[in-house]
């Protein structure tokens, strides 16, 4: 059901790869709610995914950009404003990658060149995106910037590896930049700490099926899906959440506040 929550609003959506991705679901919902946007992803990710299909479905243009490259980001922001006809109202940062995870390196045996690359893509890129937007004065007052995270930033999940460190840094950037964006531009910056979700990136984590099954048993409402997360993101892009900023917002069916569930007790009871 659509409510025209984003009618007339314009933005950029990073990270839509395929129909399993949260960014993809969010783009579909933004379109349904009357918003217009530019889609962007790294050239290599675009070759792997089906972003052209999403662009055709939503009437959107695509601008390839490496989110770790400042020149690419400047070009992206400038061209997006040209295409969309003015400043932006929303931005979704849905980017994450760990080379250590991809290469099967344990957290106790990281290759630091891999670590640096993953940190740059997954976390520092969020600062680069916001700094580019800030310097270009590209956001309308009361705009909204959202990044996706996971509660491994607060609790240890062994196989999540260095992505946990990346997410912790990402959340800190949201708070720190959120202060300056709020004071000077009246722009909101938040992160959504989502349930484990079977996206293409998520499924690359060792034991990911166990993550999902455990979280499902622990969460009173069950895991939040990619489509659920898209709905939540829409609420943060809308004018209904104008005073919500610098927050890490758990969207996980109650997992983050549950010590133990009856299902987990039953699982381990004799």
PDB file of C-alpha atoms in Angstrom:
ATOM      1  CA  UNK A   1       0.000   0.000   0.000  1.00  0.00           C
ATOM      2  CA  UNK A   2       1.362   3.412  -0.966  1.00  0.00           C
ATOM      3  CA  UNK A   3       0.744   6.681   0.898  1.00  0.00           C
ATOM      4  CA  UNK A   4       2.623   9.190  -1.314  1.00  0.00           C
ATOM      5  CA  UNK A   5       5.059   9.705   1.575  1.00  0.00           C
ATOM      6  CA  UNK A   6       7.871  10.696  -0.790  1.00  0.00           C
ATOM      7  CA  UNK A   7       5.939  12.592  -3.441  1.00  0.00           C
ATOM      8  CA  UNK A   8       8.237  15.197  -4.969  1.00  0.00           C
ATOM      9  CA  UNK A   9      11.328  13.966  -3.110  1.00  0.00           C
ATOM     10  CA  UNK A  10      14.582  13.177  -4.897  1.00  0.00           C
ATOM     11  CA  UNK A  11      17.613  11.147  -3.951  1.00  0.00           C
ATOM     12  CA  UNK A  12      20.404   8.664  -4.589  1.00  0.00           C
ATOM     13  CA  UNK A  13      20.327   4.947  -3.809  1.00  0.00           C
ATOM     14  CA  UNK A  14      23.662   3.162  -3.462  1.00  0.00           C
ATOM     15  CA  UNK A  15      24.097  -0.585  -3.640  1.00  0.00           C
ATOM     16  CA  UNK A  16      21.147  -2.128  -5.498  1.00  0.00           C
ATOM     17  CA  UNK A  17      22.586  -5.362  -6.891  1.00  0.00           C
ATOM     18  CA  UNK A  18      19.671  -7.753  -7.446  1.00  0.00           C
ATOM     19  CA  UNK A  19      16.146  -8.341  -6.185  1.00  0.00           C
ATOM     20  CA  UNK A  20      17.487  -9.835  -2.929  1.00  0.00           C
ATOM     21  CA  UNK A  21      19.202  -6.608  -1.891  1.00  0.00           C
ATOM     22  CA  UNK A  22      17.706  -4.161   0.574  1.00  0.00           C
ATOM     23  CA  UNK A  23      18.654  -1.265  -1.705  1.00  0.00           C
ATOM     24  CA  UNK A  24      16.666  -2.877  -4.525  1.00  0.00           C
ATOM     25  CA  UNK A  25      13.578  -3.288  -2.327  1.00  0.00           C
ATOM     26  CA  UNK A  26      13.976   0.275  -1.076  1.00  0.00           C
ATOM     27  CA  UNK A  27      14.180   1.639  -4.625  1.00  0.00           C
ATOM     28  CA  UNK A  28      10.936  -0.124  -5.489  1.00  0.00           C
ATOM     29  CA  UNK A  29       9.218   1.323  -2.407  1.00  0.00           C
ATOM     30  CA  UNK A  30      10.549   4.832  -3.010  1.00  0.00           C
ATOM     31  CA  UNK A  31       9.123   4.628  -6.522  1.00  0.00           C
ATOM     32  CA  UNK A  32       5.769   3.441  -5.162  1.00  0.00           C
ATOM     33  CA  UNK A  33       5.711   6.347  -2.681  1.00  0.00           C
ATOM     34  CA  UNK A  34       6.256   8.947  -5.406  1.00  0.00           C
ATOM     35  CA  UNK A  35       9.982   9.562  -5.035  1.00  0.00           C
ATOM     36  CA  UNK A  36      12.504   9.811  -7.868  1.00  0.00           C
ATOM     37  CA  UNK A  37      16.145   8.809  -7.685  1.00  0.00           C
ATOM     38  CA  UNK A  38      19.422   7.974  -9.332  1.00  0.00           C
ATOM     39  CA  UNK A  39      20.786   4.469  -8.892  1.00  0.00           C
ATOM     40  CA  UNK A  40      24.492   3.927  -8.380  1.00  0.00           C
ATOM     41  CA  UNK A  41      26.924   1.123  -7.712  1.00  0.00           C
ATOM     42  CA  UNK A  42      30.546   0.298  -8.392  1.00  0.00           C
ATOM     43  CA  UNK A  43      31.158  -0.733 -12.012  1.00  0.00           C
ATOM     44  CA  UNK A  44      32.188  -4.272 -10.979  1.00  0.00           C
ATOM     45  CA  UNK A  45      29.020  -4.702  -8.904  1.00  0.00           C
ATOM     46  CA  UNK A  46      26.914  -3.443 -11.782  1.00  0.00           C
ATOM     47  CA  UNK A  47      28.359  -6.105 -14.039  1.00  0.00           C
ATOM     48  CA  UNK A  48      27.447  -8.764 -11.468  1.00  0.00           C
ATOM     49  CA  UNK A  49      23.894  -7.571 -10.829  1.00  0.00           C
ATOM     50  CA  UNK A  50      20.713  -6.622 -12.651  1.00  0.00           C
ATOM     51  CA  UNK A  51      20.576  -2.890 -11.938  1.00  0.00           C
ATOM     52  CA  UNK A  52      19.436  -2.079 -15.494  1.00  0.00           C
ATOM     53  CA  UNK A  53      16.251  -4.036 -14.843  1.00  0.00           C
ATOM     54  CA  UNK A  54      15.550  -1.982 -11.715  1.00  0.00           C
ATOM     55  CA  UNK A  55      16.247   1.270 -13.543  1.00  0.00           C
ATOM     56  CA  UNK A  56      13.762   0.365 -16.277  1.00  0.00           C
ATOM     57  CA  UNK A  57      11.139  -0.657 -13.725  1.00  0.00           C
ATOM     58  CA  UNK A  58      11.413   2.592 -11.744  1.00  0.00           C
ATOM     59  CA  UNK A  59      12.183   4.998 -14.587  1.00  0.00           C
ATOM     60  CA  UNK A  60      15.544   5.819 -13.037  1.00  0.00           C
ATOM     61  CA  UNK A  61      18.927   6.698 -14.454  1.00  0.00           C
ATOM     62  CA  UNK A  62      22.147   4.930 -13.457  1.00  0.00           C
ATOM     63  CA  UNK A  63      25.441   6.646 -12.696  1.00  0.00           C
ATOM     64  CA  UNK A  64      28.321   4.233 -12.034  1.00  0.00           C
ATOM     65  CA  UNK A  65      30.493   5.326  -9.106  1.00  0.00           C
ATOM     66  CA  UNK A  66      33.104   3.816  -6.837  1.00  0.00           C
ATOM     67  CA  UNK A  67      32.023   5.052  -3.406  1.00  0.00           C
ATOM     68  CA  UNK A  68      35.656   5.044  -2.245  1.00  0.00           C
ATOM     69  CA  UNK A  69      36.683   7.446  -5.016  1.00  0.00           C
ATOM     70  CA  UNK A  70      36.120  11.138  -4.266  1.00  0.00           C
ATOM     71  CA  UNK A  71      36.110  12.202  -7.920  1.00  0.00           C
ATOM     72  CA  UNK A  72      33.489   9.567  -8.739  1.00  0.00           C
ATOM     73  CA  UNK A  73      31.344  10.808  -5.853  1.00  0.00           C
ATOM     74  CA  UNK A  74      31.625  14.444  -6.907  1.00  0.00           C
ATOM     75  CA  UNK A  75      30.557  13.497 -10.414  1.00  0.00           C
ATOM     76  CA  UNK A  76      27.701  11.393  -9.026  1.00  0.00           C
ATOM     77  CA  UNK A  77      26.330  14.200  -6.867  1.00  0.00           C
ATOM     78  CA  UNK A  78      26.639  16.850  -9.572  1.00  0.00           C
ATOM     79  CA  UNK A  79      25.014  14.725 -12.266  1.00  0.00           C
ATOM     80  CA  UNK A  80      22.283  13.497  -9.910  1.00  0.00           C
ATOM     81  CA  UNK A  81      21.239  17.073  -9.158  1.00  0.00           C
ATOM     82  CA  UNK A  82      21.220  17.832 -12.887  1.00  0.00           C
ATOM     83  CA  UNK A  83      19.105  14.774 -13.685  1.00  0.00           C
ATOM     84  CA  UNK A  84      16.713  15.228 -10.774  1.00  0.00           C
ATOM     85  CA  UNK A  85      16.422  18.986 -11.107  1.00  0.00           C
ATOM     86  CA  UNK A  86      17.768  20.249  -7.824  1.00  0.00           C
ATOM     87  CA  UNK A  87      19.009  19.335  -4.384  1.00  0.00           C
ATOM     88  CA  UNK A  88      18.446  15.929  -2.834  1.00  0.00           C
ATOM     89  CA  UNK A  89      16.042  14.835  -0.103  1.00  0.00           C
ATOM     90  CA  UNK A  90      17.330  11.336   0.662  1.00  0.00           C
ATOM     91  CA  UNK A  91      20.364   9.091   0.256  1.00  0.00           C
ATOM     92  CA  UNK A  92      20.680   5.382   1.028  1.00  0.00           C
ATOM     93  CA  UNK A  93      24.139   3.924   1.664  1.00  0.00           C
ATOM     94  CA  UNK A  94      23.756   0.159   1.284  1.00  0.00           C
ATOM     95  CA  UNK A  95      27.357  -0.903   0.732  1.00  0.00           C
ATOM     96  CA  UNK A  96      29.455  -3.540   2.477  1.00  0.00           C
ATOM     97  CA  UNK A  97      32.304  -5.852   1.571  1.00  0.00           C
ATOM     98  CA  UNK A  98      35.041  -7.769   3.380  1.00  0.00           C
ATOM     99  CA  UNK A  99      37.888  -9.226   1.350  1.00  0.00           C
ATOM    100  CA  UNK A 100      38.967 -11.208   4.411  1.00  0.00           C
ATOM    101  CA  UNK A 101      35.543 -12.880   4.509  1.00  0.00           C
ATOM    102  CA  UNK A 102      35.590 -13.535   0.776  1.00  0.00           C
ATOM    103  CA  UNK A 103      39.049 -15.089   0.998  1.00  0.00           C
ATOM    104  CA  UNK A 104      38.237 -17.164   4.077  1.00  0.00           C
ATOM    105  CA  UNK A 105      40.730 -15.385   6.346  1.00  0.00           C
ATOM    106  CA  UNK A 106      40.038 -15.780  10.062  1.00  0.00           C
ATOM    107  CA  UNK A 107      39.746 -12.686  12.276  1.00  0.00           C
ATOM    108  CA  UNK A 108      42.934 -13.824  14.024  1.00  0.00           C
ATOM    109  CA  UNK A 109      44.726 -14.087  10.664  1.00  0.00           C
ATOM    110  CA  UNK A 110      43.662 -10.975   8.768  1.00  0.00           C
ATOM    111  CA  UNK A 111      45.573  -9.758   5.758  1.00  0.00           C
ATOM    112  CA  UNK A 112      45.647  -6.059   6.491  1.00  0.00           C
ATOM    113  CA  UNK A 113      45.578  -4.956   2.876  1.00  0.00           C
ATOM    114  CA  UNK A 114      42.246  -6.810   2.714  1.00  0.00           C
ATOM    115  CA  UNK A 115      41.148  -5.179   5.968  1.00  0.00           C
ATOM    116  CA  UNK A 116      41.913  -1.697   4.676  1.00  0.00           C
ATOM    117  CA  UNK A 117      40.009  -2.291   1.443  1.00  0.00           C
ATOM    118  CA  UNK A 118      36.970  -3.639   3.275  1.00  0.00           C
ATOM    119  CA  UNK A 119      36.990  -0.748   5.744  1.00  0.00           C
ATOM    120  CA  UNK A 120      37.226   1.765   2.923  1.00  0.00           C
ATOM    121  CA  UNK A 121      34.312   0.216   1.011  1.00  0.00           C
ATOM    122  CA  UNK A 122      32.078  -0.584   3.987  1.00  0.00           C
ATOM    123  CA  UNK A 123      32.611   2.334   6.355  1.00  0.00           C
ATOM    124  CA  UNK A 124      34.886   5.165   5.255  1.00  0.00           C
ATOM    125  CA  UNK A 125      32.852   5.414   2.046  1.00  0.00           C
ATOM    126  CA  UNK A 126      29.929   6.635   4.170  1.00  0.00           C
ATOM    127  CA  UNK A 127      32.032   9.566   5.368  1.00  0.00           C
ATOM    128  CA  UNK A 128      33.193  10.235   1.799  1.00  0.00           C
ATOM    129  CA  UNK A 129      29.603  10.238   0.538  1.00  0.00           C
ATOM    130  CA  UNK A 130      28.438  12.636   3.232  1.00  0.00           C
ATOM    131  CA  UNK A 131      31.460  14.915   2.932  1.00  0.00           C
ATOM    132  CA  UNK A 132      30.817  15.181  -0.799  1.00  0.00           C
ATOM    133  CA  UNK A 133      27.149  16.002  -0.208  1.00  0.00           C
ATOM    134  CA  UNK A 134      28.026  18.467   2.563  1.00  0.00           C
ATOM    135  CA  UNK A 135      30.635  20.393   0.577  1.00  0.00           C
ATOM    136  CA  UNK A 136      28.383  20.567  -2.480  1.00  0.00           C
ATOM    137  CA  UNK A 137      25.434  21.754  -0.330  1.00  0.00           C
ATOM    138  CA  UNK A 138      23.534  19.035  -2.172  1.00  0.00           C
ATOM    139  CA  UNK A 139      20.899  18.190   0.463  1.00  0.00           C
ATOM    140  CA  UNK A 140      17.629  20.017   1.015  1.00  0.00           C
ATOM    141  CA  UNK A 141      16.758  21.097   4.545  1.00  0.00           C
ATOM    142  CA  UNK A 142      15.192  18.221   6.493  1.00  0.00           C
ATOM    143  CA  UNK A 143      16.683  15.696   4.123  1.00  0.00           C
ATOM    144  CA  UNK A 144      17.551  12.203   5.330  1.00  0.00           C
ATOM    145  CA  UNK A 145      20.639  10.028   4.934  1.00  0.00           C
ATOM    146  CA  UNK A 146      20.481   6.355   5.957  1.00  0.00           C
ATOM    147  CA  UNK A 147      23.122   3.619   6.071  1.00  0.00           C
ATOM    148  CA  UNK A 148      22.618  -0.078   6.776  1.00  0.00           C
ATOM    149  CA  UNK A 149      24.440  -1.828   9.603  1.00  0.00           C
ATOM    150  CA  UNK A 150      24.289  -4.948  11.802  1.00  0.00           C
ATOM    151  CA  UNK A 151      24.458  -5.461  15.537  1.00  0.00           C
ATOM    152  CA  UNK A 152      27.815  -7.220  15.269  1.00  0.00           C
ATOM    153  CA  UNK A 153      28.975  -3.639  15.879  1.00  0.00           C
ATOM    154  CA  UNK A 154      27.819  -4.123  19.504  1.00  0.00           C
ATOM    155  CA  UNK A 155      27.999  -7.897  20.049  1.00  0.00           C
ATOM    156  CA  UNK A 156      30.451 -10.519  18.894  1.00  0.00           C
ATOM    157  CA  UNK A 157      29.484 -12.854  16.058  1.00  0.00           C
ATOM    158  CA  UNK A 158      32.721 -14.783  15.368  1.00  0.00           C
ATOM    159  CA  UNK A 159      32.251 -15.455  11.665  1.00  0.00           C
ATOM    160  CA  UNK A 160      31.237 -11.875  10.883  1.00  0.00           C
ATOM    161  CA  UNK A 161      34.951 -11.155  11.023  1.00  0.00           C
ATOM    162  CA  UNK A 162      36.254  -7.640  10.304  1.00  0.00           C
ATOM    163  CA  UNK A 163      32.841  -6.557   9.013  1.00  0.00           C
ATOM    164  CA  UNK A 164      31.932  -6.077  12.689  1.00  0.00           C
ATOM    165  CA  UNK A 165      34.683  -3.476  13.022  1.00  0.00           C
ATOM    166  CA  UNK A 166      33.562  -1.826   9.792  1.00  0.00           C
ATOM    167  CA  UNK A 167      29.993  -1.528  11.043  1.00  0.00           C
ATOM    168  CA  UNK A 168      31.131  -0.042  14.359  1.00  0.00           C
ATOM    169  CA  UNK A 169      33.069   2.614  12.442  1.00  0.00           C
ATOM    170  CA  UNK A 170      30.096   3.219  10.136  1.00  0.00           C
ATOM    171  CA  UNK A 171      27.788   3.863  13.096  1.00  0.00           C
ATOM    172  CA  UNK A 172      30.294   6.276  14.640  1.00  0.00           C
ATOM    173  CA  UNK A 173      30.524   8.210  11.366  1.00  0.00           C
ATOM    174  CA  UNK A 174      26.723   8.512  11.323  1.00  0.00           C
ATOM    175  CA  UNK A 175      26.710  10.056  14.804  1.00  0.00           C
ATOM    176  CA  UNK A 176      29.648  12.381  14.196  1.00  0.00           C
ATOM    177  CA  UNK A 177      28.630  13.614  10.741  1.00  0.00           C
ATOM    178  CA  UNK A 178      24.994  13.648  11.838  1.00  0.00           C
ATOM    179  CA  UNK A 179      25.831  16.378  14.347  1.00  0.00           C
ATOM    180  CA  UNK A 180      27.348  18.680  11.732  1.00  0.00           C
ATOM    181  CA  UNK A 181      24.733  17.899   9.082  1.00  0.00           C
ATOM    182  CA  UNK A 182      21.999  18.607  11.596  1.00  0.00           C
ATOM    183  CA  UNK A 183      23.442  21.853  12.967  1.00  0.00           C
ATOM    184  CA  UNK A 184      24.374  23.375   9.626  1.00  0.00           C
ATOM    185  CA  UNK A 185      21.981  21.847   7.087  1.00  0.00           C
ATOM    186  CA  UNK A 186      19.042  20.447   9.108  1.00  0.00           C
ATOM    187  CA  UNK A 187      19.744  17.034   7.552  1.00  0.00           C
ATOM    188  CA  UNK A 188      19.166  13.774   9.442  1.00  0.00           C
ATOM    189  CA  UNK A 189      21.695  10.938   9.503  1.00  0.00           C
ATOM    190  CA  UNK A 190      20.793   7.507  10.877  1.00  0.00           C
ATOM    191  CA  UNK A 191      21.792   3.864  10.621  1.00  0.00           C
ATOM    192  CA  UNK A 192      19.419   0.900  10.536  1.00  0.00           C
ATOM    193  CA  UNK A 193      20.660  -2.200  12.334  1.00  0.00           C
ATOM    194  CA  UNK A 194      18.859  -4.846  10.340  1.00  0.00           C
ATOM    195  CA  UNK A 195      18.147  -8.524  11.064  1.00  0.00           C
ATOM    196  CA  UNK A 196      20.445 -10.948   9.253  1.00  0.00           C
ATOM    197  CA  UNK A 197      19.023 -10.860   5.729  1.00  0.00           C
ATOM    198  CA  UNK A 198      19.738 -13.316   2.889  1.00  0.00           C
ATOM    199  CA  UNK A 199      21.174 -10.766   0.481  1.00  0.00           C
ATOM    200  CA  UNK A 200      23.946 -11.710  -1.933  1.00  0.00           C
ATOM    201  CA  UNK A 201      26.520 -10.063   0.344  1.00  0.00           C
ATOM    202  CA  UNK A 202      25.066 -11.524   3.547  1.00  0.00           C
ATOM    203  CA  UNK A 203      25.127 -15.064   2.259  1.00  0.00           C
ATOM    204  CA  UNK A 204      28.876 -14.753   1.759  1.00  0.00           C
ATOM    205  CA  UNK A 205      29.417 -14.845   5.538  1.00  0.00           C
ATOM    206  CA  UNK A 206      30.388 -18.283   6.885  1.00  0.00           C
ATOM    207  CA  UNK A 207      27.559 -19.901   8.845  1.00  0.00           C
ATOM    208  CA  UNK A 208      25.041 -17.321   7.662  1.00  0.00           C
ATOM    209  CA  UNK A 209      22.197 -19.835   7.773  1.00  0.00           C
ATOM    210  CA  UNK A 210      22.927 -20.282  11.465  1.00  0.00           C
ATOM    211  CA  UNK A 211      22.810 -16.506  11.994  1.00  0.00           C
ATOM    212  CA  UNK A 212      19.343 -16.354  10.443  1.00  0.00           C
ATOM    213  CA  UNK A 213      17.925 -19.394  12.219  1.00  0.00           C
ATOM    214  CA  UNK A 214      19.218 -18.315  15.621  1.00  0.00           C
ATOM    215  CA  UNK A 215      17.919 -14.751  15.196  1.00  0.00           C
ATOM    216  CA  UNK A 216      14.524 -16.110  14.125  1.00  0.00           C
ATOM    217  CA  UNK A 217      14.286 -18.168  17.310  1.00  0.00           C
ATOM    218  CA  UNK A 218      15.418 -15.234  19.457  1.00  0.00           C
ATOM    219  CA  UNK A 219      13.235 -12.487  17.974  1.00  0.00           C
ATOM    220  CA  UNK A 220       9.694 -12.139  19.394  1.00  0.00           C
ATOM    221  CA  UNK A 221       8.452 -10.821  16.041  1.00  0.00           C
ATOM    222  CA  UNK A 222      10.772 -12.921  13.906  1.00  0.00           C
ATOM    223  CA  UNK A 223      13.428 -11.597  11.557  1.00  0.00           C
ATOM    224  CA  UNK A 224      12.785  -8.449   9.543  1.00  0.00           C
ATOM    225  CA  UNK A 225      12.948  -9.114   5.797  1.00  0.00           C
ATOM    226  CA  UNK A 226      14.546  -6.937   3.121  1.00  0.00           C
ATOM    227  CA  UNK A 227      11.060  -5.692   2.213  1.00  0.00           C
ATOM    228  CA  UNK A 228      10.390  -4.833   5.870  1.00  0.00           C
ATOM    229  CA  UNK A 229      13.633  -2.874   5.966  1.00  0.00           C
ATOM    230  CA  UNK A 230      12.636  -0.998   2.829  1.00  0.00           C
ATOM    231  CA  UNK A 231       9.414   0.080   4.545  1.00  0.00           C
ATOM    232  CA  UNK A 232      11.353   1.283   7.590  1.00  0.00           C
ATOM    233  CA  UNK A 233      13.790   3.179   5.397  1.00  0.00           C
ATOM    234  CA  UNK A 234      10.872   4.912   3.681  1.00  0.00           C
ATOM    235  CA  UNK A 235       9.656   6.132   7.074  1.00  0.00           C
ATOM    236  CA  UNK A 236      13.091   7.651   7.732  1.00  0.00           C
ATOM    237  CA  UNK A 237      13.132   9.329   4.319  1.00  0.00           C
ATOM    238  CA  UNK A 238       9.682  10.804   4.942  1.00  0.00           C
ATOM    239  CA  UNK A 239       8.718  13.994   6.791  1.00  0.00           C
ATOM    240  CA  UNK A 240       7.224  11.871   9.586  1.00  0.00           C
ATOM    241  CA  UNK A 241      10.656  11.430  11.206  1.00  0.00           C
ATOM    242  CA  UNK A 242      12.043  14.955  10.949  1.00  0.00           C
ATOM    243  CA  UNK A 243      13.524  14.983  14.457  1.00  0.00           C
ATOM    244  CA  UNK A 244      15.152  11.556  14.336  1.00  0.00           C
ATOM    245  CA  UNK A 245      18.896  11.825  13.794  1.00  0.00           C
ATOM    246  CA  UNK A 246      22.255  10.413  14.939  1.00  0.00           C
ATOM    247  CA  UNK A 247      20.513   7.178  15.914  1.00  0.00           C
ATOM    248  CA  UNK A 248      21.364   3.536  15.377  1.00  0.00           C
ATOM    249  CA  UNK A 249      17.877   2.107  14.961  1.00  0.00           C
ATOM    250  CA  UNK A 250      17.434  -1.612  15.561  1.00  0.00           C
ATOM    251  CA  UNK A 251      15.102  -3.221  13.051  1.00  0.00           C
ATOM    252  CA  UNK A 252      15.325  -6.836  14.089  1.00  0.00           C
ATOM    253  CA  UNK A 253      12.015  -8.097  15.468  1.00  0.00           C
ATOM    254  CA  UNK A 254      13.176  -7.494  19.036  1.00  0.00           C
ATOM    255  CA  UNK A 255      16.366  -9.573  18.830  1.00  0.00           C
ATOM    256  CA  UNK A 256      18.568  -6.792  20.203  1.00  0.00           C
ATOM    257  CA  UNK A 257      16.624  -6.569  23.488  1.00  0.00           C
ATOM    258  CA  UNK A 258      16.001 -10.276  24.054  1.00  0.00           C
ATOM    259  CA  UNK A 259      18.282 -12.039  26.523  1.00  0.00           C
ATOM    260  CA  UNK A 260      16.984 -15.492  25.694  1.00  0.00           C
ATOM    261  CA  UNK A 261      13.788 -16.793  24.151  1.00  0.00           C
ATOM    262  CA  UNK A 262      11.732 -19.801  25.161  1.00  0.00           C
ATOM    263  CA  UNK A 263      12.558 -21.422  21.819  1.00  0.00           C
ATOM    264  CA  UNK A 264      16.280 -21.195  22.554  1.00  0.00           C
ATOM    265  CA  UNK A 265      15.756 -22.501  26.098  1.00  0.00           C
ATOM    266  CA  UNK A 266      13.806 -25.435  24.713  1.00  0.00           C
ATOM    267  CA  UNK A 267      16.553 -26.117  22.177  1.00  0.00           C
ATOM    268  CA  UNK A 268      19.144 -26.584  24.897  1.00  0.00           C
ATOM    269  CA  UNK A 269      16.994 -28.180  27.598  1.00  0.00           C
ATOM    270  CA  UNK A 270      17.360 -31.883  28.224  1.00  0.00           C
TER     271      UNK A 270
END
